Coordinates of C-alpha atoms in Angstrom, one line a residue:
M127 CA 1.9 -21.5 -10.1
T128 CA -0.5 -24.4 -9.9
N129 CA -0.7 -28.1 -9.1
L130 CA -2.6 -28.5 -12.4
P131 CA -0.5 -30.0 -15.2
L132 CA -0.6 -26.7 -17.2
K133 CA 1.1 -26.5 -20.5
E134 CA 4.1 -24.2 -20.7
E135 CA 2.3 -22.0 -23.2
E136 CA -0.7 -21.5 -20.7
V137 CA 1.7 -20.3 -18.0
L138 CA 3.5 -18.1 -20.5
S139 CA 0.2 -16.6 -21.5
K140 CA -0.7 -15.8 -17.9
L141 CA 2.7 -14.2 -17.3
K142 CA 2.5 -12.2 -20.5
S143 CA -0.6 -10.4 -19.2
I144 CA 1.6 -8.8 -16.5
Q145 CA 4.9 -8.8 -18.4
Y146 CA 5.6 -5.2 -17.2
R147 CA 6.3 -6.5 -13.7
G148 CA 9.4 -8.2 -14.9
P149 CA 10.4 -7.5 -18.5
D150 CA 14.0 -8.7 -18.2
Y151 CA 13.5 -12.5 -18.1
T152 CA 10.6 -14.9 -18.2
G153 CA 11.3 -18.3 -16.6
V154 CA 9.0 -21.3 -16.5
S155 CA 9.7 -24.8 -15.1
K156 CA 7.7 -27.9 -14.4
V157 CA 8.6 -29.9 -11.3
E158 CA 6.4 -33.0 -11.1
N159 CA 2.8 -31.7 -11.2
V160 CA 3.8 -28.2 -10.1
T161 CA 4.5 -25.4 -12.6
L162 CA 6.5 -22.4 -11.6
G163 CA 6.6 -19.2 -13.6
H164 CA 8.5 -16.0 -12.9
L165 CA 9.0 -12.5 -14.5
R166 CA 12.3 -10.8 -13.5
L167 CA 13.0 -7.1 -13.1
S168 CA 16.8 -7.2 -12.7
I169 CA 18.0 -5.1 -9.8
L170 CA 20.8 -7.1 -8.1
D171 CA 23.3 -9.3 -9.8
L172 CA 22.1 -8.7 -13.4
D173 CA 23.8 -11.9 -14.6
P174 CA 21.4 -14.7 -15.9
R175 CA 22.7 -16.9 -13.1
S176 CA 20.2 -15.1 -10.8
N177 CA 17.2 -15.8 -13.0
Q178 CA 14.3 -17.6 -11.5
P179 CA 12.8 -20.1 -10.8
M180 CA 16.0 -20.8 -8.8
V181 CA 16.8 -24.3 -7.5
Y182 CA 18.9 -25.6 -4.6
E183 CA 18.9 -29.3 -3.9
N184 CA 15.2 -30.2 -3.2
L185 CA 13.9 -26.5 -3.2
H186 CA 12.5 -24.5 -6.1
L187 CA 12.0 -20.8 -5.5
I188 CA 10.0 -17.9 -7.1
F189 CA 10.4 -14.6 -5.4
N190 CA 9.1 -11.0 -5.9
G191 CA 10.7 -8.1 -4.0
E192 CA 14.0 -7.3 -2.3
I193 CA 15.8 -8.5 0.9
Y194 CA 17.6 -5.3 2.0
N195 CA 19.7 -7.1 4.7
Y196 CA 20.7 -10.0 2.4
K197 CA 24.4 -9.3 2.8
E198 CA 24.3 -9.9 6.6
I199 CA 22.2 -13.1 6.2
R200 CA 24.7 -14.2 3.4
D201 CA 27.6 -13.8 5.8
E202 CA 25.9 -15.8 8.5
L203 CA 25.1 -18.6 6.0
I204 CA 28.8 -18.7 4.8
L205 CA 29.9 -19.2 8.4
L206 CA 27.5 -22.1 8.5
G207 CA 29.3 -23.7 5.5
Y208 CA 27.1 -22.6 2.6
K209 CA 28.6 -21.7 -0.7
F210 CA 27.1 -19.2 -3.1
K211 CA 27.0 -19.1 -6.9
T212 CA 25.5 -15.6 -7.3
E213 CA 25.5 -12.2 -5.7
S214 CA 21.8 -12.0 -5.4
D215 CA 19.3 -11.8 -2.5
T216 CA 17.3 -14.5 -4.2
E217 CA 20.0 -17.1 -3.5
V218 CA 20.3 -15.8 0.1
L219 CA 16.6 -16.3 0.6
L220 CA 16.6 -19.8 -0.9
L221 CA 19.6 -21.1 1.2
G222 CA 18.3 -19.2 4.3
F223 CA 15.1 -21.2 4.0
K224 CA 17.1 -24.4 3.6
E225 CA 18.8 -23.7 6.9
W226 CA 16.1 -22.1 9.0
K227 CA 12.7 -23.0 7.3
S228 CA 10.0 -20.6 8.4
E229 CA 12.3 -19.0 11.0
V230 CA 14.1 -17.3 8.1
L231 CA 11.2 -14.8 8.0
H232 CA 12.3 -13.3 11.3
K233 CA 15.7 -12.5 9.8
L234 CA 14.4 -10.8 6.6
N235 CA 14.2 -7.1 6.3
G236 CA 12.6 -6.4 3.0
M237 CA 9.5 -6.3 0.8
F238 CA 8.6 -9.7 -0.6
S239 CA 6.2 -12.3 -1.6
F240 CA 7.6 -15.7 -2.5
C241 CA 6.9 -19.4 -2.6
I242 CA 9.2 -22.4 -2.3
Y243 CA 8.3 -25.9 -3.5
D244 CA 10.0 -28.7 -1.6
I245 CA 10.0 -31.8 -3.8
E246 CA 10.8 -34.0 -0.8
S247 CA 8.0 -33.0 1.5
K248 CA 5.6 -32.2 -1.4
K249 CA 4.8 -28.9 0.3
I250 CA 4.6 -25.4 -1.0
F251 CA 5.8 -22.7 1.4
S252 CA 4.7 -19.1 0.7
A253 CA 5.1 -15.9 2.6
R254 CA 4.4 -12.2 2.4
D255 CA 6.4 -9.3 4.0
R256 CA 5.3 -7.7 7.3
L257 CA 3.6 -4.6 5.9
G258 CA 2.2 -6.0 2.7
V259 CA 4.3 -4.0 0.4
K260 CA 4.4 -6.7 -2.2
P261 CA 1.1 -8.3 -3.3
F262 CA 0.1 -12.0 -3.0
Y263 CA -3.0 -13.5 -4.5
Y264 CA -3.9 -17.1 -4.3
Y265 CA -6.7 -19.4 -5.6
W266 CA -7.5 -22.7 -3.9
K267 CA -10.4 -24.8 -4.7
N268 CA -11.0 -28.5 -5.3
G269 CA -7.3 -29.3 -5.1
D270 CA -6.3 -26.6 -7.5
F271 CA -3.8 -24.1 -6.1
E272 CA -2.6 -21.0 -8.0
I273 CA -0.7 -17.9 -6.8
C274 CA 0.3 -14.6 -8.4
S275 CA 1.4 -11.1 -7.7
Q276 CA -1.6 -9.7 -9.5
L277 CA -5.2 -10.7 -10.0
R278 CA -5.4 -10.6 -13.8
P279 CA -3.8 -14.0 -14.5
L280 CA -6.3 -15.6 -12.0
I281 CA -9.5 -14.0 -13.3
K282 CA -10.4 -15.9 -16.5
G283 CA -13.4 -18.2 -16.1
R284 CA -14.1 -17.2 -12.5
S285 CA -17.0 -15.2 -10.9
I286 CA -17.2 -11.8 -9.2
N287 CA -17.2 -11.8 -5.4
K288 CA -20.4 -9.7 -4.6
E289 CA -19.4 -9.2 -1.0
A290 CA -16.1 -7.6 -2.2
I291 CA -18.1 -5.1 -4.4
S292 CA -20.0 -3.9 -1.3
I293 CA -16.7 -3.5 0.6
Y294 CA -15.1 -1.7 -2.3
L295 CA -18.0 0.7 -2.5
D296 CA -17.4 1.7 1.1
C297 CA -13.5 1.6 1.1
R298 CA -12.6 2.5 -2.6
Y299 CA -10.3 -0.6 -2.5
V300 CA -10.7 -4.3 -1.7
P301 CA -8.9 -5.1 1.6
S302 CA -7.1 -8.4 2.3
P303 CA -8.0 -11.2 2.6
Y304 CA -10.7 -10.5 0.1
S305 CA -10.5 -10.1 -3.6
M306 CA -13.0 -9.2 -6.4
I307 CA -13.0 -12.8 -7.6
E308 CA -14.7 -15.8 -5.9
D309 CA -12.2 -18.2 -4.3
V310 CA -9.3 -15.9 -4.9
K311 CA -7.8 -14.4 -1.7
K312 CA -4.9 -12.2 -0.6
L313 CA -2.4 -13.7 1.9
P314 CA -2.4 -11.1 4.8
P315 CA 0.8 -9.3 5.5
G316 CA 3.2 -10.9 8.1
C317 CA 1.8 -14.3 7.3
Y318 CA 3.1 -17.5 5.7
M319 CA 1.1 -20.3 4.1
I320 CA 1.8 -24.0 3.6
F321 CA 0.0 -26.1 1.0
D322 CA 0.4 -29.8 1.3
L323 CA 0.0 -31.4 -2.1
E324 CA -0.4 -34.9 -0.7
T325 CA -3.2 -34.1 1.8
N326 CA -4.6 -31.1 -0.1
Q327 CA -4.5 -29.1 3.1
L328 CA -3.7 -25.4 3.4
S329 CA -2.7 -23.6 6.6
I330 CA -1.9 -20.0 7.2
S331 CA 0.2 -18.8 10.2
E332 CA 1.2 -15.3 11.4
Y333 CA 4.8 -14.6 12.0
W334 CA 4.6 -10.8 12.6
N335 CA 2.0 -8.2 13.7
L336 CA 1.8 -5.0 15.7
K337 CA 2.2 -5.8 19.3
E338 CA 0.4 -4.3 22.3
E339 CA 2.0 -0.9 22.7
K340 CA 4.7 -0.5 25.4
I341 CA 6.0 3.1 25.7
E342 CA 9.8 3.4 26.2
K343 CA 11.2 5.6 28.9
I344 CA 13.3 7.8 26.7
T345 CA 14.0 11.5 26.5
Y346 CA 12.9 13.4 23.4
Q347 CA 16.5 14.1 22.3
E348 CA 17.4 10.4 22.7
A349 CA 14.4 9.4 20.7
K350 CA 15.2 11.9 18.0
K351 CA 18.7 10.5 17.7
E352 CA 17.4 6.9 17.6
V353 CA 14.8 7.6 14.9
H354 CA 17.4 9.6 12.9
N355 CA 20.0 6.8 13.1
L356 CA 17.5 4.1 12.1
L357 CA 16.3 6.2 9.2
I358 CA 19.8 6.6 8.0
N359 CA 20.3 2.9 8.1
S360 CA 16.9 2.2 6.5
V361 CA 17.8 4.5 3.6
K362 CA 21.3 3.1 3.2
I363 CA 20.2 -0.5 2.8
R364 CA 17.6 0.6 0.2
L365 CA 20.3 2.3 -1.9
Q366 CA 21.8 -1.1 -2.8
S367 CA 21.3 -1.6 -6.5
D368 CA 23.1 -2.6 -9.7
V369 CA 20.9 -0.3 -11.7
P370 CA 20.4 3.5 -11.6
I371 CA 18.5 4.7 -8.5
G372 CA 16.7 8.0 -7.7
S373 CA 14.3 9.5 -5.2
F374 CA 10.8 10.8 -5.4
L375 CA 10.6 14.3 -4.1
S376 CA 7.3 16.1 -3.3
G377 CA 6.8 19.2 -1.2
G378 CA 6.3 17.0 1.9
I379 CA 8.5 16.3 4.9
D380 CA 8.8 12.6 4.5
S381 CA 10.2 12.5 0.9
A382 CA 12.4 15.5 1.7
L383 CA 13.9 13.7 4.7
V384 CA 14.7 10.4 2.9
S385 CA 16.0 12.3 -0.1
C386 CA 18.3 14.5 2.1
I387 CA 19.6 11.4 3.9
A388 CA 20.2 9.6 0.5
S389 CA 22.1 12.7 -0.7
K390 CA 24.3 12.7 2.4
I391 CA 25.0 9.0 2.1
S392 CA 25.7 9.0 -1.6
D393 CA 29.1 9.8 -3.0
K394 CA 27.5 11.5 -6.0
P395 CA 24.5 13.8 -6.5
V396 CA 21.2 11.9 -6.1
N397 CA 18.6 12.0 -8.9
T398 CA 15.3 13.4 -7.6
F399 CA 12.0 13.5 -9.5
S400 CA 8.8 15.5 -8.9
I401 CA 5.8 16.4 -10.9
G402 CA 3.7 19.6 -10.5
F403 CA 0.4 20.8 -11.8
D404 CA -0.6 24.0 -13.6
N405 CA -3.3 24.5 -10.9
P406 CA -1.5 26.3 -7.9
K407 CA -3.9 24.7 -5.4
Y408 CA -2.5 21.2 -6.2
D409 CA 1.1 22.1 -7.1
E410 CA 4.1 21.5 -4.8
S411 CA 6.8 21.6 -7.4
K412 CA 8.2 25.0 -6.2
I413 CA 8.8 23.6 -2.7
A414 CA 10.3 20.4 -4.1
R415 CA 12.6 22.6 -6.3
K416 CA 13.9 24.4 -3.2
F417 CA 14.5 21.1 -1.4
A418 CA 16.5 19.9 -4.4
K419 CA 18.6 23.0 -4.6
I420 CA 19.6 22.8 -0.9
M421 CA 20.5 19.0 -1.2
K422 CA 22.2 19.7 -4.6
S423 CA 20.4 16.8 -6.3
N424 CA 20.0 16.3 -10.0
H425 CA 16.4 17.4 -10.1
T426 CA 13.9 16.5 -12.8
E427 CA 10.6 18.4 -12.7
T428 CA 7.6 18.0 -14.9
I429 CA 4.6 20.2 -14.9
C430 CA 1.5 18.3 -16.0
K431 CA -1.7 19.4 -17.5
P432 CA -5.1 17.7 -17.0
K433 CA -4.9 15.9 -20.3
D434 CA -1.6 14.3 -19.2
V435 CA -3.2 12.8 -16.1
L436 CA -6.6 11.9 -17.8
A437 CA -4.8 10.0 -20.6
L438 CA -3.7 7.5 -18.0
I439 CA -7.2 6.3 -17.0
P440 CA -7.0 3.3 -19.3
K441 CA -3.6 2.4 -17.9
L442 CA -4.9 2.6 -14.4
V443 CA -7.7 0.1 -15.2
E444 CA -5.3 -2.1 -17.0
V445 CA -2.6 -2.5 -14.3
Y446 CA -4.6 -2.3 -11.1
D447 CA -6.6 -5.4 -11.9
E448 CA -9.1 -4.8 -9.0
P449 CA -11.2 -1.7 -8.9
F450 CA -9.0 0.9 -7.2
A451 CA -10.5 4.3 -6.7
D452 CA -7.7 6.3 -5.0
S453 CA -7.4 9.0 -7.7
S454 CA -3.8 9.8 -6.6
A455 CA -3.0 6.6 -8.5
L456 CA -3.1 8.7 -11.7
P457 CA -0.3 11.2 -10.8
S458 CA 1.6 8.2 -9.3
L459 CA 1.4 6.5 -12.7
L460 CA 2.6 9.6 -14.4
L461 CA 5.5 10.1 -12.0
N462 CA 6.7 6.5 -12.6
S463 CA 6.4 6.8 -16.4
L464 CA 8.7 9.9 -16.3
T465 CA 11.1 8.4 -13.7
K466 CA 11.7 5.2 -15.8
K467 CA 13.5 7.3 -18.4
D468 CA 16.4 7.7 -16.0
V469 CA 16.3 5.1 -13.2
T470 CA 14.9 1.7 -12.4
V471 CA 14.8 2.0 -8.6
A472 CA 13.4 4.9 -6.6
I473 CA 13.1 5.6 -2.9
S474 CA 10.0 7.3 -1.5
G475 CA 8.6 8.9 1.6
D476 CA 5.5 6.5 1.8
G477 CA 4.7 5.3 5.4
G478 CA 5.8 8.4 7.3
D479 CA 2.3 9.7 8.0
E480 CA 1.1 6.4 9.5
S481 CA 3.8 6.0 12.1
F482 CA 4.4 9.6 12.9
L483 CA 0.8 10.9 12.9
G484 CA 0.8 13.1 9.9
Y485 CA -2.7 12.9 8.5
N486 CA -5.5 15.4 9.0
H487 CA -7.6 12.7 10.7
F488 CA -5.3 12.7 13.7
E489 CA -6.3 16.3 14.3
W490 CA -10.0 15.5 13.8
L491 CA -9.7 12.8 16.5
T492 CA -8.2 15.2 19.0
K493 CA -11.3 17.5 18.5
V494 CA -14.0 14.8 18.8
N495 CA -12.3 12.6 21.5
L496 CA -13.7 14.8 24.3
F497 CA -17.3 14.2 23.2
F498 CA -17.0 10.4 23.3
K499 CA -16.6 10.8 27.1
T500 CA -20.2 12.0 27.3
P501 CA -23.3 9.7 26.8
Y502 CA -24.3 9.1 23.2
L503 CA -27.8 10.5 23.6
F504 CA -26.4 13.8 25.0
R505 CA -24.0 14.0 22.1
N506 CA -26.8 13.8 19.7
L507 CA -28.6 16.6 21.4
I508 CA -25.8 19.1 21.3
S509 CA -24.5 18.1 17.8
K510 CA -26.6 20.8 16.0
T511 CA -25.5 23.7 18.1
F512 CA -22.1 23.9 19.7
L513 CA -20.4 21.3 17.4
I514 CA -21.5 23.0 14.2
N515 CA -19.8 26.2 15.3
M516 CA -16.7 24.4 16.5
F517 CA -16.0 22.4 13.4
N518 CA -17.6 24.7 10.8
K519 CA -19.0 21.7 9.0
P520 CA -22.5 21.1 7.6
A521 CA -25.1 19.5 10.0
E522 CA -25.3 16.4 7.7
S523 CA -21.7 15.6 8.1
L524 CA -21.8 16.1 11.9
K525 CA -24.9 13.8 12.1
N526 CA -23.0 11.1 10.3
I527 CA -19.9 11.5 12.5
L528 CA -21.9 11.4 15.7
Q529 CA -23.6 8.2 14.8
A530 CA -20.5 6.5 16.0
K531 CA -21.1 4.9 19.4
S532 CA -17.5 5.0 20.5
I533 CA -14.1 6.5 19.6
N534 CA -13.1 3.1 18.1
E535 CA -16.1 3.1 15.9
F536 CA -15.3 6.7 14.8
I537 CA -11.8 5.6 13.9
Q538 CA -13.3 2.8 11.7
Y539 CA -15.5 5.3 10.0
I540 CA -12.5 7.4 9.0
F541 CA -11.4 4.6 6.8
V542 CA -14.7 3.2 5.5
G543 CA -16.7 6.5 5.3
F544 CA -19.4 8.0 7.4
G545 CA -22.0 7.4 4.7
T546 CA -22.6 4.7 2.2
I547 CA -24.0 4.1 -1.3
N548 CA -24.8 0.5 -0.5
I549 CA -28.4 -0.4 0.0
N550 CA -27.5 -2.6 3.0
R551 CA -24.3 -1.7 4.8
D552 CA -22.5 -4.6 6.3
L553 CA -19.3 -3.8 8.1
S554 CA -18.8 -7.3 9.7
W555 CA -15.7 -7.7 7.5
L556 CA -13.9 -5.2 9.7
K557 CA -13.6 -7.9 12.3
E558 CA -10.5 -8.9 10.4
Y559 CA -9.0 -5.7 11.6
D560 CA -10.3 -5.6 15.2
K561 CA -6.9 -5.9 16.9
F562 CA -6.4 -2.2 16.7
K563 CA -9.1 -1.8 19.4
K564 CA -6.8 -3.3 22.0
S565 CA -3.4 -2.3 20.6
S566 CA -3.0 0.8 22.7
K567 CA -4.5 2.9 25.5
N568 CA -4.1 6.0 23.3
Y569 CA -6.8 6.6 20.7
L570 CA -4.3 8.3 18.3
Q571 CA -2.1 5.2 18.4
R572 CA -5.1 3.0 17.8
A573 CA -6.0 5.1 14.7
A574 CA -2.4 4.9 13.5
D575 CA -2.5 1.1 13.9
L576 CA -5.6 0.8 11.9
N577 CA -4.1 3.2 9.4
I578 CA -1.1 0.7 9.1
K579 CA -3.1 -2.5 9.0
L580 CA -6.0 -1.5 6.8
W581 CA -5.3 1.6 4.7
L582 CA -1.5 1.4 4.2
E583 CA -1.6 -2.2 2.9
N584 CA -4.7 -2.0 0.8
D585 CA -4.5 1.5 -0.5
S586 CA -1.1 3.1 -0.3
N587 CA 1.0 0.0 -1.0
V588 CA -1.3 -1.1 -3.8
K589 CA -1.2 2.3 -5.4
V590 CA 2.7 2.4 -5.3
D591 CA 3.2 -1.2 -6.3
R592 CA 1.0 -1.1 -9.4
A593 CA 1.9 2.4 -10.5
S594 CA 5.7 1.6 -10.3
M595 CA 5.5 -1.9 -11.7
A596 CA 3.4 -0.6 -14.6
Y597 CA 6.6 1.0 -15.9
S598 CA 9.0 -1.6 -14.5
V599 CA 10.2 0.7 -11.7
E600 CA 10.9 -0.6 -8.2
V601 CA 9.9 1.8 -5.3
R602 CA 11.5 1.4 -1.9
S603 CA 10.1 3.1 1.1
P604 CA 12.5 3.6 4.1
F605 CA 9.6 4.5 6.5
L606 CA 8.1 1.0 5.8
D607 CA 11.1 -0.7 7.4
Y608 CA 9.4 -2.7 10.2
R609 CA 12.0 -1.5 12.6
I610 CA 10.9 2.1 12.2
I611 CA 7.2 1.0 12.6
E612 CA 8.1 -0.8 15.8
L613 CA 10.2 2.1 17.2
A614 CA 7.6 4.8 16.4
R615 CA 5.0 2.8 18.4
K616 CA 7.2 2.8 21.4
L617 CA 7.6 6.6 21.5
P618 CA 5.2 8.8 23.5
I619 CA 2.5 10.4 21.4
S620 CA 3.8 13.9 22.3
Y621 CA 7.1 13.1 20.5
R622 CA 5.3 12.6 17.3
Y623 CA 2.2 14.8 17.6
V624 CA 1.5 18.0 19.5
K625 CA -1.3 20.4 18.8
G626 CA -0.6 22.2 15.5
K627 CA 2.5 20.2 14.8
R628 CA 2.1 16.8 13.3
K629 CA 5.2 14.6 12.7
R630 CA 7.0 16.6 15.3
I631 CA 10.1 14.4 15.6
L632 CA 10.5 14.1 11.8
R633 CA 10.3 17.9 11.5
D634 CA 13.0 18.4 14.0
I635 CA 15.3 15.8 12.3
L636 CA 14.6 17.5 8.9
K637 CA 15.8 20.9 10.4
E638 CA 19.3 19.4 10.4
Y639 CA 19.2 19.3 6.6
I640 CA 16.7 22.0 5.5
P641 CA 15.7 25.3 7.2
E642 CA 12.3 25.1 8.8
E643 CA 10.9 28.1 7.0
V644 CA 11.5 26.3 3.7
F645 CA 9.7 23.0 4.6
N646 CA 7.0 24.4 7.0
Q647 CA 4.5 24.9 4.2
P648 CA 0.9 23.7 3.7
K649 CA 0.7 20.2 2.3
S650 CA -1.8 19.5 -0.5
G651 CA -1.0 15.7 -0.9
F652 CA -0.7 13.9 -4.1
S653 CA -4.1 15.0 -5.2
I654 CA -5.8 16.1 -8.4
P655 CA -8.9 18.4 -9.0
L656 CA -11.1 15.4 -9.7
G657 CA -14.4 17.0 -8.7
D658 CA -13.9 19.8 -11.2
W659 CA -12.8 17.4 -14.0
I660 CA -15.9 15.3 -13.6
R661 CA -18.0 18.4 -14.3
T662 CA -15.8 19.5 -17.2
D663 CA -13.1 17.5 -19.0
L664 CA -14.6 14.1 -18.1
K665 CA -18.3 15.1 -18.2
D666 CA -19.2 13.2 -21.4
E667 CA -17.2 10.2 -20.4
F668 CA -18.9 9.9 -17.0
V669 CA -22.4 10.4 -18.3
N670 CA -21.9 7.7 -21.0
V671 CA -20.2 5.1 -18.7
L672 CA -22.5 5.6 -15.6
N673 CA -25.7 4.6 -17.5
D674 CA -28.7 2.8 -16.0
D675 CA -27.7 -0.5 -17.7
F676 CA -24.4 -0.6 -15.8
L677 CA -25.7 0.8 -12.5
N678 CA -28.5 -1.8 -12.3
K679 CA -25.9 -4.5 -12.6
V680 CA -24.0 -3.6 -9.5
P681 CA -25.0 -5.7 -6.5
N682 CA -26.2 -3.8 -3.5
L683 CA -25.6 -0.3 -5.1
D684 CA -28.3 2.2 -4.1
V685 CA -28.9 3.4 -7.6
V686 CA -31.5 6.1 -6.7
K687 CA -29.2 7.6 -4.1
F688 CA -26.2 7.5 -6.4
K689 CA -28.0 9.1 -9.3
K690 CA -29.1 11.9 -7.0
Q691 CA -25.5 12.4 -5.8
F692 CA -24.3 12.4 -9.4
S693 CA -26.9 15.0 -10.4
Q694 CA -26.1 17.3 -7.4
H695 CA -22.4 17.0 -8.2
M696 CA -22.8 17.9 -11.9
N697 CA -25.0 20.9 -10.8
G698 CA -22.2 22.1 -8.5
K699 CA -24.4 21.9 -5.4
K700 CA -22.3 19.3 -3.6
D701 CA -19.0 17.4 -4.1
Y702 CA -19.5 13.7 -4.5
A703 CA -16.4 13.1 -6.5
T704 CA -15.2 10.3 -4.3
N705 CA -18.4 8.2 -4.7
I706 CA -18.7 9.0 -8.4
W707 CA -15.1 8.0 -9.1
K708 CA -15.6 4.7 -7.2
V709 CA -18.5 3.7 -9.3
Y710 CA -16.8 4.9 -12.5
I711 CA -13.7 2.8 -11.8
L712 CA -15.9 -0.2 -11.1
A713 CA -17.7 0.3 -14.4
R714 CA -14.3 0.4 -16.3
W715 CA -13.3 -2.7 -14.4
Y716 CA -16.4 -4.6 -15.5
K717 CA -15.8 -3.6 -19.1
E718 CA -12.0 -4.5 -18.9
F719 CA -12.8 -8.1 -17.8
N720 CA -16.1 -8.5 -19.7
F721 CA -18.3 -9.0 -16.6

């Protein structure tokens, strides 16, 4: 959408470049000097009456996502005298905005990005969901305003953002509000934006964020019951669909729990999907198979070989638009491609680790926290003796870790890396995420909060959105219900994490569905043997792509350091797969967009 008088064929061309996001209907309308375009993936009310752009009186809406509690809001609007022509959540959103304006955001439970043009006020109102599940890019310069769910339609004729490249080389993704293109930004989660066409003014306001932690006085059993009941409701409202629905099932606790709940709620067997690998180190398919047997689901399992995953690299570059170097995007693409054959909507366990302290780094933090209570100089002195034995890690890694001046700085390094391949490292952009430092008195909760605000939005949610939309699949994550996020933060840390038992409360809930000895297995994550593949199957590709001509083009890249790491990795001396993959994906991105 833009306030430029674009021709219809120009808008259609932009939409066509991301047609996979909504293959069921393409709608374009011009209202005065505003052009609105929409791609529809039909999930609720499949009738053409629910196509977009949708109009009600003076309001014109384009909307991406789902409002899970739309029926409740619809009933409330009916009591206020509104009449509905469709059974869609789109119309509920539109009429809800008519009645409550920006306050409607506080009523919505869903994943969404949308904009509404009011022809009376000449203002464009846009908003993004609380957790940033759905993407929102916007371009604003010299009176030109354009928004989109992906970056590709906004790239042509614009320049690379050099600062974003440096951030990417540290993070492996580009965090909001930044993007890889100059003058294109991301609307932060939990925010709405108003663009006034008459004054050419743009303002952004926050309607939701993580609040300062306040621990509830509640027994463990009461907390377990409350979390369980809320999870049941969260799954239930995400099972609303007029198209086939299924569930992703890995060997992990989170996907097992939401799949079990879905199976219990559903009046027929749930369709579950998993992929495995022929390398036992990375394969969880056997555990997923046991889960499926216990919950009596219709289970589809696919064992993949390296060539199946590697064949998706061009697809990854095509659909992610920005350089995105989380290699688990490859198996995510593969899973969605297989799932699409049977369903259009899938529920997943994404988001459980963030709120219920499931990642390895929460254990790292419990080990290092004690040392941040001693002076920095003293920590440096003892780092090469006692700590090396305690952690069984190389001295180089410990040196990097102990450069952190405080536990908060250490938490930040978890997400941006303890080392860098930038010539000059500038982490000033992290000020955008500084709120975590004051969000809780407990360092584990502060780490969880940064996990939610930085990594979840910009890595996990991006991975899931692009991988699913690439195959026109909609993924819904019950753990990303903002009510669960808020409830988890009120619970004592000990209810969620005790030594040797991450996600304690979720494990105890899962026991009601699956015997503990079945699910209490090591978790490998959705990972691939990338380091080995770079040395073997992908060797020629990487050597050809990562040539001097390209490396010298990359702003702020320490080429000498990177080439040394590349050589050491290829010789099997060290594992620098993460850095090599980051630069490789950047190279493919440069080529994809002719930079």
